[in-house]
Amino acid sequence: EKGGYDYFMLKEIAEQPKAVADTLLGRIDAGGSLRLDEVRIPVRELREVDKVVIVACGTAFHAGLIAKYAIEHWTRIPCEVELASEFRYRDPILGARALVIAISQSGETMDTLMALRHARDQGSKVLAICNTNGSTIPRESDAVLYTHAGPEVAVASTKAFLTQLVACYLVALYLGQVRGTKWGDEIQAVIRDLSHISGEVERVLETMEPVRELARTLADKRTVLFLGRHVGYPVALEGALKLKELAYMHAEGFAAGELKHGPIALIEEDLPVVVVVPSPRGRSVLHDKIVSNIQEIRARGARTIVIAEEGDEAVVPYADHLIRIPVTPTLLQPLVATVPLQVFACELATARGNEVDQPRNLAKSVTVE
Ligand code: M6R
């Protein structure tokens, strides 16, 4: 049932191109517009939405953090993202014009369920992004956009995360489409790019052997840090979470701009630091700033593991290890940048002799608060 792989996690990492393609299937029409008939919230109501609030836990929360950049950019609707476990206890300001998006692979996460119940009690509409047909979270929501990742067995979420991202992009683009923003041309172009993205994920998977080799050399380390900016920041958080849960190593993700506000004090000789570099096109200021960050940490002895777009030559002099990812539109980069981090964590866990599919102390779905 593991399809020839040693672990479900490896199988599920390999299934990502298909999972991404399946999640897009039937949702983009021949004219390049989105068709999300499943979102049974009337277009009239979607046009009235004045705030989007995303609630989720763990990896699904990281998908939500990335969605915020996409939603605010393409729709200009303010978007908040909150850990479901914190949400209802702080008396959040909701109402009939707030659209609440609950993201959950299992559809049974108690914290997320309680957050969505709270939102509905306040009169908000809830859209679930979920991978499990007929589970509790979609049943209790006003509408659901299913991710089509197929069953995810490994406790560490991989293919579900990529499909949650796809679903979030679809919702963001759809809101942009129905509300008609000034980004119309960009939205069209991104829909086109999205329809080819599974091929790019496939290309990343074909180049993962050096990442595995690198991971094996780090098996005796105690700490790994992850840095990113913009959508690369939640990718850094996700890389760190994977390493914690699988390799039982101390790992932390930071926004690269925060380095000088504290974390740079952690840098010491030979400390592995993974840096997710934004595209040099698009937001090039951020790219240049992160290149300076890499220089700074390397000057203090860090071992830099740099994830950068093909053709980005500026990072080469400062990268002890360079992992290339395909050129993608800025907002879509997490779909390709996360994959090496999954492979990295999985290989490190194996090298440390850990149980990859069933990490200690964890359950696949967390049905208690
Ligand atoms: O089923 P859900 O998406 O609601 O689960 C949320 C988290 O428990 C889950 O993503 C968890 O963080 C994963 N083990 C991370 O790999």
Short mmCIF file of C-alpha atoms and ligand atoms in Angstrom, two decimals:
data_model
loop_
_atom_site.label_atom_id
_atom_site.label_comp_id
_atom_site.label_asym_id
_atom_site.label_seq_id
_atom_site.Cartn_x
_atom_site.Cartn_y
_atom_site.Cartn_z
CA GLU A 1 0.00 0.00 0.00
CA LYS A 2 3.04 2.26 0.26
CA GLY A 3 3.43 1.84 -3.49
CA GLY A 4 7.03 0.66 -3.25
CA TYR A 5 8.14 3.49 -0.98
CA ASP A 6 9.62 2.87 2.48
CA TYR A 7 7.24 5.34 4.10
CA PHE A 8 3.85 6.85 3.40
CA MET A 9 5.46 10.25 3.71
CA LEU A 10 7.78 9.55 0.77
CA LYS A 11 4.85 8.30 -1.28
CA GLU A 12 2.81 11.36 -0.39
CA ILE A 13 5.66 13.74 -1.25
CA ALA A 14 5.93 12.02 -4.62
CA GLU A 15 2.18 12.30 -5.19
CA GLN A 16 2.24 16.09 -4.93
CA PRO A 17 2.24 16.94 -8.64
CA LYS A 18 -0.89 14.83 -9.10
CA ALA A 19 -2.52 16.18 -5.94
CA VAL A 20 -1.97 19.74 -7.15
CA ALA A 21 -3.28 18.96 -10.64
CA ASP A 22 -6.33 17.16 -9.21
CA THR A 23 -7.15 20.11 -6.98
CA LEU A 24 -7.19 22.39 -10.03
CA LEU A 25 -9.13 19.96 -12.19
CA GLY A 26 -12.45 21.28 -13.46
CA ARG A 27 -12.00 24.57 -11.64
CA ILE A 28 -10.50 26.56 -14.51
CA ASP A 29 -12.70 26.83 -17.61
CA ALA A 30 -11.55 26.89 -21.25
CA GLY A 31 -11.56 30.69 -21.23
CA GLY A 32 -9.13 30.78 -18.29
CA SER A 33 -11.72 31.87 -15.72
CA LEU A 34 -12.38 30.16 -12.44
CA ARG A 35 -15.46 28.07 -11.84
CA LEU A 36 -16.00 27.37 -8.21
CA ASP A 37 -19.62 26.26 -8.27
CA GLU A 38 -19.04 24.36 -5.03
CA VAL A 39 -18.64 27.64 -3.19
CA ARG A 40 -22.32 28.01 -2.53
CA ILE A 41 -22.01 31.46 -1.07
CA PRO A 42 -23.86 33.77 -3.49
CA VAL A 43 -21.64 36.05 -5.58
CA ARG A 44 -23.67 38.98 -4.23
CA GLU A 45 -22.50 38.10 -0.71
CA LEU A 46 -18.91 37.56 -1.80
CA ARG A 47 -18.91 41.07 -3.27
CA GLU A 48 -19.97 42.43 0.13
CA VAL A 49 -17.28 40.69 2.16
CA ASP A 50 -15.30 43.31 4.08
CA LYS A 51 -12.89 41.05 5.90
CA VAL A 52 -11.50 37.54 5.53
CA VAL A 53 -10.47 35.63 8.63
CA ILE A 54 -8.56 32.37 8.28
CA VAL A 55 -8.46 29.86 11.14
CA ALA A 56 -6.38 26.69 11.18
CA CYS A 57 -3.73 24.74 13.09
CA GLY A 58 -0.19 23.59 12.38
CA THR A 59 0.64 23.14 8.73
CA ALA A 60 -2.83 24.29 7.66
CA PHE A 61 -2.17 27.51 9.58
CA HIS A 62 0.97 28.03 7.49
CA ALA A 63 -1.11 27.65 4.33
CA GLY A 64 -3.39 30.34 5.78
CA LEU A 65 -0.46 32.69 6.40
CA ILE A 66 0.50 32.38 2.74
CA ALA A 67 -3.12 32.86 1.66
CA LYS A 68 -3.17 36.22 3.41
CA TYR A 69 -0.57 37.63 0.99
CA ALA A 70 -2.56 36.35 -1.98
CA ILE A 71 -5.98 37.45 -0.73
CA GLU A 72 -4.91 40.95 0.22
CA HIS A 73 -2.93 41.44 -2.98
CA TRP A 74 -5.55 40.20 -5.42
CA THR A 75 -8.71 41.34 -3.67
CA ARG A 76 -7.67 44.28 -1.44
CA ILE A 77 -9.88 42.77 1.28
CA PRO A 78 -8.17 42.84 4.69
CA CYS A 79 -7.30 39.33 5.82
CA GLU A 80 -6.39 38.04 9.27
CA VAL A 81 -4.97 34.62 9.97
CA GLU A 82 -5.28 33.13 13.40
CA LEU A 83 -4.39 29.93 15.15
CA ALA A 84 -7.75 28.25 15.68
CA SER A 85 -6.82 27.48 19.29
CA GLU A 86 -6.48 31.20 20.06
CA PHE A 87 -9.35 32.50 18.00
CA ARG A 88 -12.52 32.19 20.04
CA TYR A 89 -10.88 32.96 23.35
CA ARG A 90 -10.04 36.53 22.40
CA ASP A 91 -13.58 37.59 21.46
CA PRO A 92 -12.81 38.31 17.78
CA ILE A 93 -14.73 41.00 15.90
CA LEU A 94 -16.84 39.24 13.29
CA GLY A 95 -20.22 39.82 11.66
CA ALA A 96 -22.27 39.08 8.60
CA ARG A 97 -19.76 40.59 6.19
CA ALA A 98 -16.77 38.64 7.49
CA LEU A 99 -15.86 35.54 5.51
CA VAL A 100 -14.21 32.95 7.72
CA ILE A 101 -12.08 30.29 6.04
CA ALA A 102 -11.35 27.15 8.06
CA ILE A 103 -8.50 25.09 6.63
CA SER A 104 -8.16 21.47 7.72
CA GLN A 105 -6.83 18.33 6.08
CA SER A 106 -8.73 15.94 8.34
CA GLY A 107 -11.83 18.04 8.83
CA GLU A 108 -11.90 16.80 12.43
CA THR A 109 -9.49 19.11 14.23
CA MET A 110 -11.31 20.18 17.38
CA ASP A 111 -9.69 23.62 17.69
CA THR A 112 -10.63 24.49 14.11
CA LEU A 113 -14.15 23.14 14.57
CA MET A 114 -14.69 25.21 17.71
CA ALA A 115 -13.38 28.32 15.92
CA LEU A 116 -15.80 27.83 13.03
CA ARG A 117 -18.72 27.28 15.39
CA HIS A 118 -17.83 30.50 17.13
CA ALA A 119 -17.69 32.34 13.78
CA ARG A 120 -21.11 31.03 12.74
CA ASP A 121 -22.56 32.01 16.11
CA GLN A 122 -21.42 35.55 15.32
CA GLY A 123 -23.29 35.46 12.00
CA SER A 124 -20.27 35.04 9.70
CA LYS A 125 -20.22 32.76 6.68
CA VAL A 126 -17.73 29.92 6.89
CA LEU A 127 -15.95 28.38 3.92
CA ALA A 128 -14.06 25.17 4.68
CA ILE A 129 -10.98 24.09 2.75
CA CYS A 130 -10.79 20.41 3.53
CA ASN A 131 -9.36 17.13 2.24
CA THR A 132 -11.80 14.68 3.82
CA ASN A 133 -15.22 14.28 2.26
CA GLY A 134 -18.11 14.44 4.65
CA SER A 135 -15.97 15.18 7.72
CA THR A 136 -17.27 17.40 10.52
CA ILE A 137 -15.71 20.75 9.52
CA PRO A 138 -17.19 20.83 5.99
CA ARG A 139 -20.52 19.50 7.30
CA GLU A 140 -20.78 22.39 9.71
CA SER A 141 -19.63 25.06 7.21
CA ASP A 142 -21.72 27.13 4.77
CA ALA A 143 -19.60 25.98 1.85
CA VAL A 144 -16.62 23.78 1.15
CA LEU A 145 -13.83 23.72 -1.36
CA TYR A 146 -12.34 20.24 -1.25
CA THR A 147 -8.65 19.69 -1.79
CA HIS A 148 -8.13 16.60 -3.89
CA ALA A 149 -4.93 15.32 -2.34
CA GLY A 150 -6.30 11.82 -1.75
CA PRO A 151 -5.91 10.17 1.65
CA GLU A 152 -2.91 11.43 3.61
CA VAL A 153 -1.65 8.75 5.99
CA ALA A 154 1.69 10.08 7.29
CA VAL A 155 1.25 12.28 10.34
CA ALA A 156 3.41 14.97 8.75
CA SER A 157 1.31 16.85 6.25
CA THR A 158 2.85 17.24 2.78
CA LYS A 159 0.52 16.83 -0.19
CA ALA A 160 -2.40 18.20 1.81
CA PHE A 161 -0.40 21.38 2.42
CA LEU A 162 0.34 21.95 -1.27
CA THR A 163 -3.31 21.41 -2.16
CA GLN A 164 -4.42 23.75 0.64
CA LEU A 165 -2.22 26.38 -0.97
CA VAL A 166 -3.81 25.72 -4.35
CA ALA A 167 -7.30 25.98 -2.82
CA CYS A 168 -6.35 29.23 -1.08
CA TYR A 169 -5.02 30.69 -4.34
CA LEU A 170 -8.25 29.63 -6.06
CA VAL A 171 -10.35 31.36 -3.41
CA ALA A 172 -8.21 34.50 -3.58
CA LEU A 173 -8.34 34.61 -7.37
CA TYR A 174 -12.05 33.84 -7.38
CA LEU A 175 -12.78 36.66 -4.94
CA GLY A 176 -10.69 38.91 -7.18
CA GLN A 177 -12.61 37.68 -10.22
CA VAL A 178 -16.11 38.20 -8.79
CA ARG A 179 -15.26 41.56 -7.30
CA GLY A 180 -13.35 42.77 -10.39
CA THR A 181 -10.13 44.32 -9.11
CA LYS A 182 -7.53 46.32 -10.97
CA TRP A 183 -5.39 43.19 -10.97
CA GLY A 184 -7.58 41.56 -13.64
CA ASP A 185 -4.71 40.96 -16.08
CA GLU A 186 -2.45 39.65 -13.37
CA ILE A 187 -5.20 37.33 -12.15
CA GLN A 188 -5.56 35.89 -15.66
CA ALA A 189 -1.81 35.38 -15.93
CA VAL A 190 -1.61 33.70 -12.52
CA ILE A 191 -4.48 31.35 -13.38
CA ARG A 192 -2.45 30.33 -16.44
CA ASP A 193 0.70 29.82 -14.34
CA LEU A 194 -1.25 27.87 -11.76
CA SER A 195 -2.50 25.51 -14.43
CA HIS A 196 1.14 24.55 -15.23
CA ILE A 197 2.45 24.48 -11.69
CA SER A 198 2.16 20.74 -11.12
CA GLY A 199 4.84 20.23 -13.79
CA GLU A 200 7.13 22.57 -11.83
CA VAL A 201 6.54 20.60 -8.62
CA GLU A 202 7.48 17.48 -10.58
CA ARG A 203 10.72 19.13 -11.73
CA VAL A 204 11.63 19.96 -8.13
CA LEU A 205 11.09 16.35 -7.09
CA GLU A 206 13.48 15.19 -9.81
CA THR A 207 16.34 17.21 -8.31
CA MET A 208 16.11 16.18 -4.66
CA GLU A 209 19.08 13.78 -4.34
CA PRO A 210 21.56 16.52 -3.23
CA VAL A 211 19.02 17.63 -0.59
CA ARG A 212 18.90 14.08 0.78
CA GLU A 213 22.70 13.86 0.82
CA LEU A 214 22.92 17.17 2.63
CA ALA A 215 20.33 16.14 5.21
CA ARG A 216 22.30 12.99 6.06
CA THR A 217 25.39 15.07 6.85
CA LEU A 218 23.41 17.12 9.39
CA ALA A 219 22.01 14.23 11.40
CA ASP A 220 24.10 15.03 14.48
CA LYS A 221 23.17 18.74 14.63
CA ARG A 222 21.05 20.07 17.47
CA THR A 223 19.50 23.12 15.82
CA VAL A 224 18.52 24.27 12.34
CA LEU A 225 17.18 27.74 11.64
CA PHE A 226 14.96 28.76 8.72
CA LEU A 227 14.64 32.26 7.30
CA GLY A 228 12.28 33.73 4.75
CA ARG A 229 10.49 36.91 3.80
CA HIS A 230 7.08 37.67 2.34
CA VAL A 231 5.51 34.30 1.39
CA GLY A 232 8.88 32.70 2.12
CA TYR A 233 8.38 33.45 5.81
CA PRO A 234 5.53 30.95 6.32
CA VAL A 235 7.53 28.51 4.18
CA ALA A 236 10.36 28.90 6.72
CA LEU A 237 7.88 28.22 9.54
CA GLU A 238 6.68 25.12 7.75
CA GLY A 239 10.25 23.88 7.19
CA ALA A 240 10.92 24.28 10.91
CA LEU A 241 7.69 22.53 11.93
CA LYS A 242 8.49 19.55 9.70
CA LEU A 243 11.94 19.24 11.23
CA LYS A 244 10.60 19.41 14.79
CA GLU A 245 7.92 16.82 14.31
CA LEU A 246 9.99 14.37 12.25
CA ALA A 247 13.60 14.79 13.32
CA TYR A 248 12.88 15.89 16.92
CA MET A 249 15.42 18.66 16.43
CA HIS A 250 15.22 22.20 17.64
CA ALA A 251 14.18 24.21 14.63
CA GLU A 252 12.85 27.74 14.31
CA GLY A 253 11.58 29.80 11.44
CA PHE A 254 12.09 33.56 11.38
CA ALA A 255 11.18 36.44 9.17
CA ALA A 256 14.58 37.40 7.79
CA GLY A 257 13.93 41.06 8.58
CA GLU A 258 13.74 40.16 12.26
CA LEU A 259 17.31 38.80 12.38
CA LYS A 260 18.83 41.97 13.70
CA HIS A 261 16.09 42.28 16.32
CA GLY A 262 17.33 39.22 18.17
CA PRO A 263 17.79 35.92 16.35
CA ILE A 264 21.16 36.84 14.83
CA ALA A 265 22.59 36.33 18.32
CA LEU A 266 21.95 32.61 17.82
CA ILE A 267 24.31 32.36 14.87
CA GLU A 268 27.48 30.44 15.65
CA GLU A 269 30.12 28.49 13.78
CA ASP A 270 28.65 25.82 11.50
CA LEU A 271 24.99 26.38 12.52
CA PRO A 272 22.84 25.26 9.56
CA VAL A 273 20.55 28.06 8.38
CA VAL A 274 18.11 27.43 5.56
CA VAL A 275 17.16 30.58 3.65
CA VAL A 276 14.19 30.79 1.30
CA VAL A 277 15.06 33.50 -1.21
CA PRO A 278 12.29 35.47 -2.94
CA SER A 279 12.45 35.89 -6.67
CA PRO A 280 14.87 38.57 -7.91
CA ARG A 281 12.07 39.63 -10.25
CA GLY A 282 8.90 41.04 -8.74
CA ARG A 283 9.76 42.27 -5.27
CA SER A 284 13.46 42.69 -5.97
CA VAL A 285 14.02 44.90 -2.91
CA LEU A 286 13.21 41.92 -0.71
CA HIS A 287 15.53 39.74 -2.73
CA ASP A 288 18.43 42.11 -2.25
CA LYS A 289 17.74 42.44 1.47
CA ILE A 290 17.75 38.72 1.97
CA VAL A 291 21.00 38.38 0.05
CA SER A 292 22.52 40.83 2.59
CA ASN A 293 21.07 38.70 5.41
CA ILE A 294 22.76 35.62 3.96
CA GLN A 295 26.04 37.55 3.79
CA GLU A 296 25.64 38.69 7.41
CA ILE A 297 24.95 35.27 8.87
CA ARG A 298 27.68 33.64 6.81
CA ALA A 299 30.20 36.21 8.02
CA ARG A 300 29.28 35.01 11.54
CA GLY A 301 30.03 31.40 10.66
CA ALA A 302 26.57 30.03 9.68
CA ARG A 303 26.44 27.19 7.19
CA THR A 304 24.04 28.62 4.62
CA ILE A 305 21.59 26.38 2.80
CA VAL A 306 20.02 28.58 0.17
CA ILE A 307 16.82 27.86 -1.73
CA ALA A 308 16.75 30.17 -4.74
CA GLU A 309 15.25 30.44 -8.19
CA GLU A 310 17.08 29.12 -11.21
CA GLY A 311 19.11 31.93 -12.72
CA ASP A 312 19.47 33.85 -9.43
CA GLU A 313 23.24 34.33 -9.50
CA ALA A 314 23.44 36.92 -6.70
CA VAL A 315 23.16 34.22 -4.00
CA VAL A 316 25.92 31.98 -5.38
CA PRO A 317 28.91 33.52 -3.55
CA TYR A 318 27.20 33.18 -0.15
CA ALA A 319 25.59 29.75 -0.44
CA ASP A 320 27.42 26.83 1.16
CA HIS A 321 24.66 24.66 -0.31
CA LEU A 322 22.42 25.84 -3.12
CA ILE A 323 19.03 24.30 -3.83
CA ARG A 324 17.48 25.46 -7.08
CA ILE A 325 13.74 25.86 -7.62
CA PRO A 326 11.94 26.81 -10.84
CA VAL A 327 11.01 30.37 -11.68
CA THR A 328 7.41 30.99 -10.55
CA PRO A 329 5.28 34.09 -9.90
CA THR A 330 6.17 35.48 -6.45
CA LEU A 331 2.96 34.46 -4.72
CA LEU A 332 3.09 30.90 -6.05
CA GLN A 333 6.69 30.25 -4.97
CA PRO A 334 5.68 28.34 -1.78
CA LEU A 335 4.35 25.52 -3.99
CA VAL A 336 7.88 24.77 -5.17
CA ALA A 337 9.94 26.10 -2.24
CA THR A 338 8.29 23.88 0.40
CA VAL A 339 9.07 20.59 -1.35
CA PRO A 340 12.84 20.56 -0.62
CA LEU A 341 12.07 21.29 3.04
CA GLN A 342 9.76 18.27 3.25
CA VAL A 343 12.40 16.04 1.68
CA PHE A 344 15.06 17.52 3.98
CA ALA A 345 13.05 16.79 7.15
CA CYS A 346 12.06 13.31 6.03
CA GLU A 347 15.66 12.34 5.24
CA LEU A 348 16.99 13.79 8.47
CA ALA A 349 14.39 11.85 10.44
CA THR A 350 15.40 8.64 8.67
CA ALA A 351 19.08 9.35 9.27
CA ARG A 352 18.34 9.79 12.99
CA GLY A 353 16.46 6.50 13.06
CA ASN A 354 13.07 8.04 13.76
CA GLU A 355 9.71 6.64 12.82
CA VAL A 356 8.85 8.86 9.84
CA ASP A 357 5.15 8.14 9.44
CA GLN A 358 4.30 8.04 13.14
CA PRO A 359 6.41 10.59 15.02
CA ARG A 360 6.39 10.20 18.78
CA ASN A 361 3.63 11.95 20.76
CA LEU A 362 1.65 13.00 17.67
CA ALA A 363 -1.66 11.95 16.15
CA LYS A 364 -2.84 12.44 12.57
CA SER A 365 -5.94 14.26 13.60
CA VAL A 366 -6.16 16.14 16.84
CA THR A 367 -9.74 15.69 18.00
CA VAL A 368 -9.27 17.15 21.46
CA GLU A 369 -8.75 20.79 22.36
O1 M6R B 1 -6.21 17.99 9.86
P1 M6R B 1 -5.74 19.39 10.03
O2 M6R B 1 -5.27 20.02 8.76
O3 M6R B 1 -6.78 20.27 10.71
O4 M6R B 1 -4.51 19.30 11.02
C1 M6R B 1 -3.86 20.45 11.50
C2 M6R B 1 -2.54 20.11 12.14
O5 M6R B 1 -2.74 19.25 13.25
C3 M6R B 1 -1.55 19.44 11.18
O6 M6R B 1 -1.32 20.22 10.05
C4 M6R B 1 -0.22 19.16 11.86
O7 M6R B 1 0.43 20.36 12.18
C5 M6R B 1 0.67 18.27 10.97
N1 M6R B 1 1.11 17.10 11.70
C6 M6R B 1 1.90 18.98 10.46
O8 M6R B 1 2.67 18.18 9.62
#
